Amino acid sequence: MAFQLPDLPYAHDALADLGMSAETLEFHHDLHHNAYVTNGNAAIAGTEWENKSLEDIITGTYDASSVAQNGIFNNISQLWNHNQFWEMMGPGKSAMPGALEKALIENFGSVDDFKSQFSAAGAGQFGSGWCWLVKNADGSLAVTKTENGVNPLCFGQTALLGCDVWEHSYYIDFRNKRPVYLTNFLDNLVNWENVASRM
């Protein structure tokens, strides 16, 4: 069964007052994300991956020995990444649940220190990619960054929070100011309840 483009969990203009415009979501979700769905379906058609889950395709096609990944991986991983990304944001101020706050303090020293590390990872990712808050197999939390469409599934980690630092995610609203976009993402856009639910 072919993968589908999921609807946004909010209106296109729901995040506009928080720093992500309707225009950005129209381009990012309706065009870019949809292209990953279309191209991903075409790439897996007639292959061993055609009826597999997104997660199985990602872990099965990722090549740890290569920076340049194959077309199946690139499109399917980006499809999955964006499915998570929209859910990790939301309109309105989101209070951070106590269990998540406690875990961040235990692993990073403070919530502010976590935010600083997360923003630094995103700003320091050369070219396109993502920055992540992940849970490792031993239960510890870490901040990571990945190139292009690579994601925590490739390393046996659970993605708790991810921020897209491809230019199409922020250029309409922030031009080339990626660090400002990242600060705004953490301060205004993150749905912390969703992040906590992934723990």
PDB file of C-alpha atoms in Angstrom, residues 20 23 47 77 87 94 98 108 111 122 132 137 150 155 161:
ATOM      1  CA  MET A  20       6.333  29.829  11.029  1.00  0.00           C
ATOM      2  CA  GLU A  23       3.593  30.320   3.215  1.00  0.00           C
ATOM      3  CA  THR A  47      11.260  -3.769  -4.790  1.00  0.00           C
ATOM      4  CA  SER A  77      13.716   8.886   5.697  1.00  0.00           C
ATOM      5  CA  GLU A  87       3.642  16.595  15.327  1.00  0.00           C
ATOM      6  CA  SER A  94       3.099  24.348  25.415  1.00  0.00           C
ATOM      7  CA  GLY A  98       7.585  17.618  34.747  1.00  0.00           C
ATOM      8  CA  PHE A 108      22.134  18.278  30.500  1.00  0.00           C
ATOM      9  CA  VAL A 111      16.703  23.066  30.440  1.00  0.00           C
ATOM     10  CA  GLY A 122      21.443  22.769  14.503  1.00  0.00           C
ATOM     11  CA  TRP A 132      17.730  15.976  17.486  1.00  0.00           C
ATOM     12  CA  ALA A 137      19.131   2.408  24.307  1.00  0.00           C
ATOM     13  CA  VAL A 150      19.653  10.661   8.227  1.00  0.00           C
ATOM     14  CA  PHE A 155      21.573   4.477  15.166  1.00  0.00           C
ATOM     15  CA  LEU A 161      12.505  16.097  19.216  1.00  0.00           C
TER      16      LEU A 161
END
